[in-house]
PDB file of C-alpha atoms in Angstrom:
ATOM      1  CA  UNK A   1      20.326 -53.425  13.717  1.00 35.00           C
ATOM      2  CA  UNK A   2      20.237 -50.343  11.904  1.00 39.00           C
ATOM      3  CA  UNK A   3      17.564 -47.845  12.601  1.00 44.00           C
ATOM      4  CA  UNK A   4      16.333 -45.781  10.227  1.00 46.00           C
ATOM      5  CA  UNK A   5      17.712 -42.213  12.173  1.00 49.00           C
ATOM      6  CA  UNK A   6      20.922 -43.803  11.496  1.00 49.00           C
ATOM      7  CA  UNK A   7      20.057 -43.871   7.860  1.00 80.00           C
ATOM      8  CA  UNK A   8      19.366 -40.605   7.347  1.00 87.00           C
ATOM      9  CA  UNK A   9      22.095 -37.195   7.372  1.00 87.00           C
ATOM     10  CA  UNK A  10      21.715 -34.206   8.197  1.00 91.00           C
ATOM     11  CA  UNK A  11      21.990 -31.385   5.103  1.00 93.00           C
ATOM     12  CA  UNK A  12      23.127 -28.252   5.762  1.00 93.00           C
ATOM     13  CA  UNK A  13      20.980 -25.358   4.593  1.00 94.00           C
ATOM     14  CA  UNK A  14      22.195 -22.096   3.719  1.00 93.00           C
ATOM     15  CA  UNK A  15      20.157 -19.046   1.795  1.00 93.00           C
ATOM     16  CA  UNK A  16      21.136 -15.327   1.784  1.00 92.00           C
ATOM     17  CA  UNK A  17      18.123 -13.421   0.713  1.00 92.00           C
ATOM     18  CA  UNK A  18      16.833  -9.851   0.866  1.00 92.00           C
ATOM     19  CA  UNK A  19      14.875 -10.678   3.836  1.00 93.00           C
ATOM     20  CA  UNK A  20      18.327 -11.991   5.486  1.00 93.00           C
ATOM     21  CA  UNK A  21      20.161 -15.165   5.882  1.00 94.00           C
ATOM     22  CA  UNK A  22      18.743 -18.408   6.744  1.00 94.00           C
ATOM     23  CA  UNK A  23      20.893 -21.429   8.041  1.00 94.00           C
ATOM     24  CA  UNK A  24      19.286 -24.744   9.193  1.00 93.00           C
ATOM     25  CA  UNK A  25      19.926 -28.695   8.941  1.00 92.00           C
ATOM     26  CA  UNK A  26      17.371 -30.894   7.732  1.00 92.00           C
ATOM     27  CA  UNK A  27      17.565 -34.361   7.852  1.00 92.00           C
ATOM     28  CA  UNK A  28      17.472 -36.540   4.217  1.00 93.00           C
ATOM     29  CA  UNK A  29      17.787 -40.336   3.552  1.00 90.00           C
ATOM     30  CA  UNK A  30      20.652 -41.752   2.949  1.00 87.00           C
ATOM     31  CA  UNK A  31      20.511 -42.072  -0.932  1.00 86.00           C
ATOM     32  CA  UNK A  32      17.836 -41.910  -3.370  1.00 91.00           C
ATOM     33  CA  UNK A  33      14.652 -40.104  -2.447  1.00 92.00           C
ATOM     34  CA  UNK A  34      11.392 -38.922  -4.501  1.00 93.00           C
ATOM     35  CA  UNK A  35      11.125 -35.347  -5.604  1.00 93.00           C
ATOM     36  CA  UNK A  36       7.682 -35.402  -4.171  1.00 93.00           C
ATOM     37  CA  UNK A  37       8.790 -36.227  -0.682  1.00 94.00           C
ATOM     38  CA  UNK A  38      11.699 -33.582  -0.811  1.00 94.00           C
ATOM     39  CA  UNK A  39       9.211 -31.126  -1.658  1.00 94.00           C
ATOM     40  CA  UNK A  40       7.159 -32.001   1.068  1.00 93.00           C
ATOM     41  CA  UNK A  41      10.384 -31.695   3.438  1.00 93.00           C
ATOM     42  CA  UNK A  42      11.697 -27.787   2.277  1.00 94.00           C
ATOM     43  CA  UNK A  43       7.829 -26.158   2.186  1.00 95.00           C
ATOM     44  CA  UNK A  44       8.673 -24.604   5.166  1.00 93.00           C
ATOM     45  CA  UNK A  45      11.297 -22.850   3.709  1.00 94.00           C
ATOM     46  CA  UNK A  46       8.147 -20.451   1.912  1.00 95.00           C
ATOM     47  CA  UNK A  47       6.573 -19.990   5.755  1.00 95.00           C
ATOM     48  CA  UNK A  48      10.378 -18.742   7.502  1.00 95.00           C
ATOM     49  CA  UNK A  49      11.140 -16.462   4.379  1.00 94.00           C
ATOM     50  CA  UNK A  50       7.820 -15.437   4.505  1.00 94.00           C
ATOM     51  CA  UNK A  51       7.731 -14.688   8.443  1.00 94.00           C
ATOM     52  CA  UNK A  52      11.281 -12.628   8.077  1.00 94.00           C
ATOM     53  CA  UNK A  53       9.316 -10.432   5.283  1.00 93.00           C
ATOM     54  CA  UNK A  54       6.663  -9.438   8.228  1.00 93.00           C
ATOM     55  CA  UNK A  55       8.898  -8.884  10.504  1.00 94.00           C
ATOM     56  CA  UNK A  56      11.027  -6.728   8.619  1.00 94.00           C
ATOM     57  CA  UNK A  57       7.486  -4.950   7.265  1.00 93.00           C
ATOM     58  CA  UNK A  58       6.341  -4.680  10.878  1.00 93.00           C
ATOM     59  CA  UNK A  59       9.514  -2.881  11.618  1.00 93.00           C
ATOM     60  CA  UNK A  60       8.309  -0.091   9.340  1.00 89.00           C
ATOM     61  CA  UNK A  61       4.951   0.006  10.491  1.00 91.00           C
ATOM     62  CA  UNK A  62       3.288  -2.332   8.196  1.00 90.00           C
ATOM     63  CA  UNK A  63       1.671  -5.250   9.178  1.00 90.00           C
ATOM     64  CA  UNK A  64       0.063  -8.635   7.840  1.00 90.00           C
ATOM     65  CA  UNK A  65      -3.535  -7.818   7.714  1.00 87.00           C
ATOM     66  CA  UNK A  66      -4.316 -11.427   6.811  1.00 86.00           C
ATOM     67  CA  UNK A  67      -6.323 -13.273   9.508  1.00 84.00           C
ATOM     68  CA  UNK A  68      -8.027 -16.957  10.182  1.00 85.00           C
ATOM     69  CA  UNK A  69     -11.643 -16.923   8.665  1.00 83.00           C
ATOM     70  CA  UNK A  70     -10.613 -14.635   5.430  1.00 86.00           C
ATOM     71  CA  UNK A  71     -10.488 -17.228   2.525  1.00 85.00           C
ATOM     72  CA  UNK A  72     -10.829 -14.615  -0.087  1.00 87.00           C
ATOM     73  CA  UNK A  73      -7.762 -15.526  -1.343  1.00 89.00           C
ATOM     74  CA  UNK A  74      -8.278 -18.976  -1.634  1.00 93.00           C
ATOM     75  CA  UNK A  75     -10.744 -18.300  -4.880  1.00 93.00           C
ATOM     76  CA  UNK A  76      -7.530 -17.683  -6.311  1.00 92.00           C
ATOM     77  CA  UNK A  77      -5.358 -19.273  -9.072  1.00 93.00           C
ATOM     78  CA  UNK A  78      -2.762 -21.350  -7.508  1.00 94.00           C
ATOM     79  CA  UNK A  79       0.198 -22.338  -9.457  1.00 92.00           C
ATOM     80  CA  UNK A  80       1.619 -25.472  -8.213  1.00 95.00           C
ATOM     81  CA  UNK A  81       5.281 -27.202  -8.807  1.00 95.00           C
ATOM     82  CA  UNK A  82       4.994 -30.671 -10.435  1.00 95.00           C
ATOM     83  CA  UNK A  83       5.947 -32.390  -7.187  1.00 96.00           C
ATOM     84  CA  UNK A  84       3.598 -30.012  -5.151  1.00 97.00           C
ATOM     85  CA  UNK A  85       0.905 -31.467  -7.513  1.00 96.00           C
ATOM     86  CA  UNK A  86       1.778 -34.994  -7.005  1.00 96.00           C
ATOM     87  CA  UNK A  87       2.087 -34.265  -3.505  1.00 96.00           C
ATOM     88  CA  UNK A  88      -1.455 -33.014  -3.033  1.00 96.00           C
ATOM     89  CA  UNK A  89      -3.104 -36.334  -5.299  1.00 96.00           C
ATOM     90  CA  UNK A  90      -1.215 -38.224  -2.315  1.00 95.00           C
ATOM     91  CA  UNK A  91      -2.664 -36.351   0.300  1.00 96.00           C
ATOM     92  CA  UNK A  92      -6.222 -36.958  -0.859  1.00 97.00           C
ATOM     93  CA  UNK A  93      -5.681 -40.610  -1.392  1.00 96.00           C
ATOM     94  CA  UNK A  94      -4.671 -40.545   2.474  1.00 96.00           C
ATOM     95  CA  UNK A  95      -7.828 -39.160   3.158  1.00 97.00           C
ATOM     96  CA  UNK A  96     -10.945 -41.019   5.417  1.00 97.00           C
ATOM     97  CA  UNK A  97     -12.800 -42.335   2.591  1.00 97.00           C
ATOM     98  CA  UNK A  98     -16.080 -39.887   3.262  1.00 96.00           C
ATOM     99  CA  UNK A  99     -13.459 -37.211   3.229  1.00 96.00           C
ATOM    100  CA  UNK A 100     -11.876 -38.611   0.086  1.00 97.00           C
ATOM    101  CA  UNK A 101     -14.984 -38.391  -1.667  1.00 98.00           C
ATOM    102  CA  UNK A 102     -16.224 -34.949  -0.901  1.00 97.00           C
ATOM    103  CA  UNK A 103     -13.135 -33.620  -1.839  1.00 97.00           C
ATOM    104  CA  UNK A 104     -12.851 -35.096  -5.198  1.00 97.00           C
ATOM    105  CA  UNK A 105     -16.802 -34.529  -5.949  1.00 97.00           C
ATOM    106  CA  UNK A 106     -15.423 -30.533  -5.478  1.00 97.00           C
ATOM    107  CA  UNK A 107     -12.731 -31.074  -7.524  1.00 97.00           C
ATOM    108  CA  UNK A 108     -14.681 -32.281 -10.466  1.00 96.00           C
ATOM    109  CA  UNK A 109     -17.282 -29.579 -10.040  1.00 97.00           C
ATOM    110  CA  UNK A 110     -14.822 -26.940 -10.353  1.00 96.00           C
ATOM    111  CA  UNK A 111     -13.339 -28.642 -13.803  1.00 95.00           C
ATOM    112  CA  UNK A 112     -16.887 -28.825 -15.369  1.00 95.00           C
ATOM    113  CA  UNK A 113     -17.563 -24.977 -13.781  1.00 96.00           C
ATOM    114  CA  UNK A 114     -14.012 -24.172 -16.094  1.00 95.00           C
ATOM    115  CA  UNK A 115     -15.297 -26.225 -18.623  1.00 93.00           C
ATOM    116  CA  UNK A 116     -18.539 -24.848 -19.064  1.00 94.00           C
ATOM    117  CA  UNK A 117     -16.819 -21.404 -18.781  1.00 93.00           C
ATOM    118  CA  UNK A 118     -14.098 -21.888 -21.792  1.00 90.00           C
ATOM    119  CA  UNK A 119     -11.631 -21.076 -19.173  1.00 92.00           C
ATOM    120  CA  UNK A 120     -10.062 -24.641 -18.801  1.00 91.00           C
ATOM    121  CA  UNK A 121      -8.232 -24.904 -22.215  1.00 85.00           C
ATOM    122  CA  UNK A 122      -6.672 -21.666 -21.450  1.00 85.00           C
ATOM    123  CA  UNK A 123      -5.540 -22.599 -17.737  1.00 86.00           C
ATOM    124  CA  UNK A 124      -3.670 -25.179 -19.615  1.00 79.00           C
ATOM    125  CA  UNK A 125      -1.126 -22.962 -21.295  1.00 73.00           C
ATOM    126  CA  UNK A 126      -0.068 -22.309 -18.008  1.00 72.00           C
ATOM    127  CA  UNK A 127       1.650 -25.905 -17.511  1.00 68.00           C
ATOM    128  CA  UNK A 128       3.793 -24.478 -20.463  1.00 65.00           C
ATOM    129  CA  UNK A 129       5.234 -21.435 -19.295  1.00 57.00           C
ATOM    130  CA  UNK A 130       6.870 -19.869 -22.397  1.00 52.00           C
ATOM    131  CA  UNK A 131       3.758 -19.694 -23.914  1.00 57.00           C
ATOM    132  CA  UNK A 132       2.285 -16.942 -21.446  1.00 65.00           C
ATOM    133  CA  UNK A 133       3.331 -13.181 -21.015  1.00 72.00           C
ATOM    134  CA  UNK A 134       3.123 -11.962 -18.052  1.00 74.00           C
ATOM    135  CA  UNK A 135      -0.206  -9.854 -19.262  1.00 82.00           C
ATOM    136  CA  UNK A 136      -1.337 -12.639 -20.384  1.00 81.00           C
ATOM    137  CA  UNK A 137      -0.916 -14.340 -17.046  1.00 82.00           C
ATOM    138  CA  UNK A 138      -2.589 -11.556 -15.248  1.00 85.00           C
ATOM    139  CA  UNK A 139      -5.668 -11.804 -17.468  1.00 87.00           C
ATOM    140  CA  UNK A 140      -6.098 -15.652 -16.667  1.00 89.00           C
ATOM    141  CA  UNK A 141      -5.875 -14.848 -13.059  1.00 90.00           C
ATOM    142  CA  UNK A 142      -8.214 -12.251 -13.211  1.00 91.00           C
ATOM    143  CA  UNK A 143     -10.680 -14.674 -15.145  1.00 93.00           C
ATOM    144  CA  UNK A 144     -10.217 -17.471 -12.533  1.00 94.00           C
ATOM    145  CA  UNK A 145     -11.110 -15.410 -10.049  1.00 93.00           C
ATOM    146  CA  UNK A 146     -14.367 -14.094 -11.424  1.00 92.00           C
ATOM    147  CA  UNK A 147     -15.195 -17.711 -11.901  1.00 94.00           C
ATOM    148  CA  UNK A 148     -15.243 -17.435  -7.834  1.00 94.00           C
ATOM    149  CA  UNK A 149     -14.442 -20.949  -7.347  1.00 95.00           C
ATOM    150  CA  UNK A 150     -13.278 -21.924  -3.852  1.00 95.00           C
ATOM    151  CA  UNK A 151     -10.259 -24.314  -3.397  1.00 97.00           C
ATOM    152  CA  UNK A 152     -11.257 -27.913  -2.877  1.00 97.00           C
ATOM    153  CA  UNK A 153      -9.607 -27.935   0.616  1.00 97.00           C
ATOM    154  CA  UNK A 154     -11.426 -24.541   1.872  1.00 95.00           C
ATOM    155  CA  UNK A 155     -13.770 -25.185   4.859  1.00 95.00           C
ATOM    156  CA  UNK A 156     -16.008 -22.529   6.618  1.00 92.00           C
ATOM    157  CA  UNK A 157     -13.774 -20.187   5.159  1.00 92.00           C
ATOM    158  CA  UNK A 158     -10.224 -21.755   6.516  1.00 93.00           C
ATOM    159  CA  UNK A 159      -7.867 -24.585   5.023  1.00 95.00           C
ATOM    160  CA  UNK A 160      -8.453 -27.791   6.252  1.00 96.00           C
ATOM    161  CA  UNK A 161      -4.909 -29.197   4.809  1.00 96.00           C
ATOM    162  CA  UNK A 162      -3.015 -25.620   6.401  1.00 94.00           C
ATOM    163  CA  UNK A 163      -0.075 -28.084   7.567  1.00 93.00           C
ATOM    164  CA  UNK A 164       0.670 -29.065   4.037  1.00 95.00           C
ATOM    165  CA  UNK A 165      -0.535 -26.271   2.130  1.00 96.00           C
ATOM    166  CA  UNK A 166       1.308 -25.194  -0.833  1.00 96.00           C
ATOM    167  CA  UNK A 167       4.342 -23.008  -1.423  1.00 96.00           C
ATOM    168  CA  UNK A 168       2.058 -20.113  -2.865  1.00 94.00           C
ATOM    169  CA  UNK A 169      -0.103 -20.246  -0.213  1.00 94.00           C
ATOM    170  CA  UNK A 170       2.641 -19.823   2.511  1.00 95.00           C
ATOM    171  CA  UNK A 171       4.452 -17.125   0.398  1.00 94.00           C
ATOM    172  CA  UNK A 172       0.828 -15.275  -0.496  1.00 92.00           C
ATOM    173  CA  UNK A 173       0.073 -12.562   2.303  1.00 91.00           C
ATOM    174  CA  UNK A 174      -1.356  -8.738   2.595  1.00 91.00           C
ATOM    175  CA  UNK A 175      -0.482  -5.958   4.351  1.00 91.00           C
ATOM    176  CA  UNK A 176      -3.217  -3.547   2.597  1.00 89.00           C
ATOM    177  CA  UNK A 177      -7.068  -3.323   4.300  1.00 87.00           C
ATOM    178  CA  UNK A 178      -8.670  -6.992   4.247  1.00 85.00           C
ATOM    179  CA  UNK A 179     -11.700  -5.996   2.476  1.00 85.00           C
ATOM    180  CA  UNK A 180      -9.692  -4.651  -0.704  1.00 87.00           C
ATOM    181  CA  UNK A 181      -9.795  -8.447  -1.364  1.00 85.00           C
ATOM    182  CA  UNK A 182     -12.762  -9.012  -2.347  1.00 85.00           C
ATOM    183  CA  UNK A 183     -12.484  -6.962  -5.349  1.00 84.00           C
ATOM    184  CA  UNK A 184      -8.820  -6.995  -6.038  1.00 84.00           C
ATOM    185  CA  UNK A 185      -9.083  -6.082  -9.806  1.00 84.00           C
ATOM    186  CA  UNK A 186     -10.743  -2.619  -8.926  1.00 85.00           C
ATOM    187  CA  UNK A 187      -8.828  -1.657  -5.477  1.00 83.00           C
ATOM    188  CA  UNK A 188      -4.790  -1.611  -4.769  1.00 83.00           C
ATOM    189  CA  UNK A 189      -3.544  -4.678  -3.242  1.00 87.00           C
ATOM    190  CA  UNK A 190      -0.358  -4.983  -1.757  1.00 90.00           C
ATOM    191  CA  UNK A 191       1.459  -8.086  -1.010  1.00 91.00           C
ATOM    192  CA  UNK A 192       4.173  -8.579   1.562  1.00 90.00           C
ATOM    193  CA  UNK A 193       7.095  -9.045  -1.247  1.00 89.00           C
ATOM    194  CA  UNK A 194       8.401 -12.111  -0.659  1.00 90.00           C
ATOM    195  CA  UNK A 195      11.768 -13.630  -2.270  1.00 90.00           C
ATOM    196  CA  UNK A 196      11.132 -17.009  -2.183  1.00 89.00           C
ATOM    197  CA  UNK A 197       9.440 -18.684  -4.955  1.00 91.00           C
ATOM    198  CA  UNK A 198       9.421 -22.238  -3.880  1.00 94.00           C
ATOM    199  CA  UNK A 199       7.241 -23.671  -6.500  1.00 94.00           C
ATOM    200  CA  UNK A 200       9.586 -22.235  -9.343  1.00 93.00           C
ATOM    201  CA  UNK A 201      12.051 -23.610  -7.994  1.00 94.00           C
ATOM    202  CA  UNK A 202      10.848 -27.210  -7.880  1.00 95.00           C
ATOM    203  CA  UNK A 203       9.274 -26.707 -11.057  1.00 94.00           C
ATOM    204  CA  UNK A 204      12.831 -26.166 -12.912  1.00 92.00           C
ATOM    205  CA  UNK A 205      13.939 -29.311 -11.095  1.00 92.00           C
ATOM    206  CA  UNK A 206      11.437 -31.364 -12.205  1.00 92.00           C
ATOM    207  CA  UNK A 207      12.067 -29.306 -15.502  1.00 91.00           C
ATOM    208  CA  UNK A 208      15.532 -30.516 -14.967  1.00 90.00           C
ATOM    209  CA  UNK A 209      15.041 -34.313 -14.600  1.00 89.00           C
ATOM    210  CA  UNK A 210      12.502 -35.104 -17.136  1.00 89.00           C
ATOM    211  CA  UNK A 211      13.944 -32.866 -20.151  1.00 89.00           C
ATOM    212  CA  UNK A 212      10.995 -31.150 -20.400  1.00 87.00           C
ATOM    213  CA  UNK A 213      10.344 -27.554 -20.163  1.00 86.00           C
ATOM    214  CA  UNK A 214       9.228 -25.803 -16.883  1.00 87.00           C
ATOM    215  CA  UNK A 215       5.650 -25.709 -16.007  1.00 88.00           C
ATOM    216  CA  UNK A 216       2.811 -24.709 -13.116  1.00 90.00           C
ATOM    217  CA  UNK A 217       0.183 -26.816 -12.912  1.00 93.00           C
ATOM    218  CA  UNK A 218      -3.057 -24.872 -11.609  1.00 94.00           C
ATOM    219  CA  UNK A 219      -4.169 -26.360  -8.244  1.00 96.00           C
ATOM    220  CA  UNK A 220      -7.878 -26.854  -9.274  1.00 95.00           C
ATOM    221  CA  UNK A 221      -6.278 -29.591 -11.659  1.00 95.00           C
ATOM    222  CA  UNK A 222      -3.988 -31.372  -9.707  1.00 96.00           C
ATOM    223  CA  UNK A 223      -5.246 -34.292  -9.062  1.00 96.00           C
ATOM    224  CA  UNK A 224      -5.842 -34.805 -12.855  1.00 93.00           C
ATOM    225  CA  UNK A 225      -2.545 -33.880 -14.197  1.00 93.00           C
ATOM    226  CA  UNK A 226      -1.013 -36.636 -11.163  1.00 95.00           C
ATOM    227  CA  UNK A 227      -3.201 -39.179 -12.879  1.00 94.00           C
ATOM    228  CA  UNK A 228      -2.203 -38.353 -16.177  1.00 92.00           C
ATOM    229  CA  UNK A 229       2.040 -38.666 -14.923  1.00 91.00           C
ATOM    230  CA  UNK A 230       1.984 -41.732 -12.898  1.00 87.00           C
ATOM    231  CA  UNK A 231       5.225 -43.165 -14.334  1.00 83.00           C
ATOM    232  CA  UNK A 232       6.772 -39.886 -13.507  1.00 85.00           C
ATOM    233  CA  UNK A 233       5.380 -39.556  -9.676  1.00 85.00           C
ATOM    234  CA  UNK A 234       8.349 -41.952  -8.149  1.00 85.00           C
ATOM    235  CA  UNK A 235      11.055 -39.785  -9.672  1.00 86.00           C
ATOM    236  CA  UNK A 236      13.946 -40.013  -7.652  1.00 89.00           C
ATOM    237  CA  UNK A 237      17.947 -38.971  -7.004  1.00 91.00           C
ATOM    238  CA  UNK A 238      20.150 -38.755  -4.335  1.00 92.00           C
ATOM    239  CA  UNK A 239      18.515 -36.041  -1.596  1.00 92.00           C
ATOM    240  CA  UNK A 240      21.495 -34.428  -1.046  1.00 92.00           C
ATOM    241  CA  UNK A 241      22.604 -33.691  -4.447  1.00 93.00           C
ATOM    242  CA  UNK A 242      18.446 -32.575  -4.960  1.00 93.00           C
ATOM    243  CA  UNK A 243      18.875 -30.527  -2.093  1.00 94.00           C
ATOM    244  CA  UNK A 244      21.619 -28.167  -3.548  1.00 94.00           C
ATOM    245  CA  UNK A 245      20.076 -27.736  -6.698  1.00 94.00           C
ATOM    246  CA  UNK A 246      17.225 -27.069  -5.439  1.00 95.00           C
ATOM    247  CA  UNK A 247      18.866 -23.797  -2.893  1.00 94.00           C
ATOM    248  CA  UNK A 248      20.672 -22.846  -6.160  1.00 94.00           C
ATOM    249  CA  UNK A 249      17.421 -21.929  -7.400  1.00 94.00           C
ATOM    250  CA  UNK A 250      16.094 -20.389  -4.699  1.00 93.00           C
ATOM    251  CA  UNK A 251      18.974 -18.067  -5.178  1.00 91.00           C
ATOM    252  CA  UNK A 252      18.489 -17.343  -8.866  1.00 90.00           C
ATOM    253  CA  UNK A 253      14.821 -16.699  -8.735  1.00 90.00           C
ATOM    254  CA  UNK A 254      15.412 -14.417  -5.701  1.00 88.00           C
ATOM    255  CA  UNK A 255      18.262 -12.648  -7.522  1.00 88.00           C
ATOM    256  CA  UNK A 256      16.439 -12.180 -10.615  1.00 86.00           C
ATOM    257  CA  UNK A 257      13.127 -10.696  -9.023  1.00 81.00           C
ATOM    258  CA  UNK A 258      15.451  -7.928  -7.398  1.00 79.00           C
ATOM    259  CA  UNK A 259      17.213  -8.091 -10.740  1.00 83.00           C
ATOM    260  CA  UNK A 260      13.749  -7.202 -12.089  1.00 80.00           C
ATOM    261  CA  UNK A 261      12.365  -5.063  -9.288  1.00 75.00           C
ATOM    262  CA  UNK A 262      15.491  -2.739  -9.824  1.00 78.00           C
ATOM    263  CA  UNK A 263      15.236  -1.977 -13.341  1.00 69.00           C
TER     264      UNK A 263
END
């Protein structure tokens, strides 16, 4: 009888990044496996990178100022990865059905909020990323946030899904005063800079595999752009050969933000 540990390998993980090297294994199915569930697997990837940045920012006196009870942040625009979407729409599904419910009622509140606000057919053009500069970009963040709607998953101020929160979430954190925050578009904010950008990375994979071109899908809509994909949700491949793609571009978005940063 085989079990299914013996159907699974262990993959070799290997990143150098300006916040240091990172080696690990991580065990994969033998074969093909869903994009979804691989994304599931590497998130933590965003939290270790993101954990070396603090360390290395507590070493010069800096530290995370973020703290349990401060969901400022989480009025935010939140750029998810294709799979990350499709991930989330699972995750609800999975849900107590009371649960379920509440969180989809929120869901649809916010999407008639950014209907009622014009702001929806704009957050669009951000599943098409060639379409926005980056002032551009900063313009529909700031507008999101003024809408001041709170994620769907947000509860007394904390996330109830923090295990399986997304890759911008994990990679999101502040080292300036708490309450600049609040009002982020009139005080200085700075972020812990952070290497990893896990959901680009997944996004040019799915990219990749469907022929289409890369794209974000705003977290307030993801469980209506997984509706509107089902026949693309099971994509699979072989894990392994995911796997290395998907540290390949890890490495070029890291390169090209310090690329960017130096210039």
């Amino acid at each position: 009888m085989v079990t299914s540990r013996q159907q699974n390998r262990k993959c070799p993980i290997r990143l150098d990044l300006p916040e240091g090297r990172i080696e690990a294994e991580i065990e994969l199915p033998q074969g093909p496996m869903r994009l979804v569930d691989l994304a599931a697997i590497v998130l933590g990837l965003s939290s270790t990178v993101a954990d070396m940045g603090a360390r290395i920012t507590a070493n010069l006196g800096r530290q995370v100022s973020c703290s349990k009870g401060c969901g400022v942040c989480c009025r935010q625009l939140v750029p998810l990865s294709p799979p990350e979407a499709i991930m989330l729409a699972k995750l609800v599904v999975s849900m107590p059905k009371d649960i379920r419910t509440c969180i989809q009622n929120r869901f649809d509140s916010a999407v008639k909020q950014l209907e009622r606000s014009k702001l929806l057919e704009k957050l669009a053009r951000l599943q098409d990323q060639s379409s926005l500069s980056d002032e551009d970009m900063q313009t529909l963040t700031k507008e999101y946030f003024l809408q001041q709607i709170p994620c769907p998953f947000l509860e007394n101020e904390c996330c109830s899904i923090y295990e399986f929160r997304p890759s911008r979430c994990r990679e999101y954190l502040v080292i300036s005063p708490p309450k600049h925050c609040r009002n982020p578009y009139k005080q200085p904010i700075d972020r812990l800079p952070v290497s990893i950008r896990l959901s680009e990375a997944l996004s040019r994979m799915w990219a990749q595999a469907t022929q289409t071109p890369p794209q974000l899908i705003p977290l307030i809509l993801a469980l209506k752009w997984s509706a509107e994909h089902k026949l693309q949700r099971g994509m699979a491949a072989d894990g392994h050969d995911m796997l290395n793609a998907l540290l390949l571009y890890i490495n070029q978005i890291a390169t090209e933000k310090e690329r960017r940063a130096q210039a």
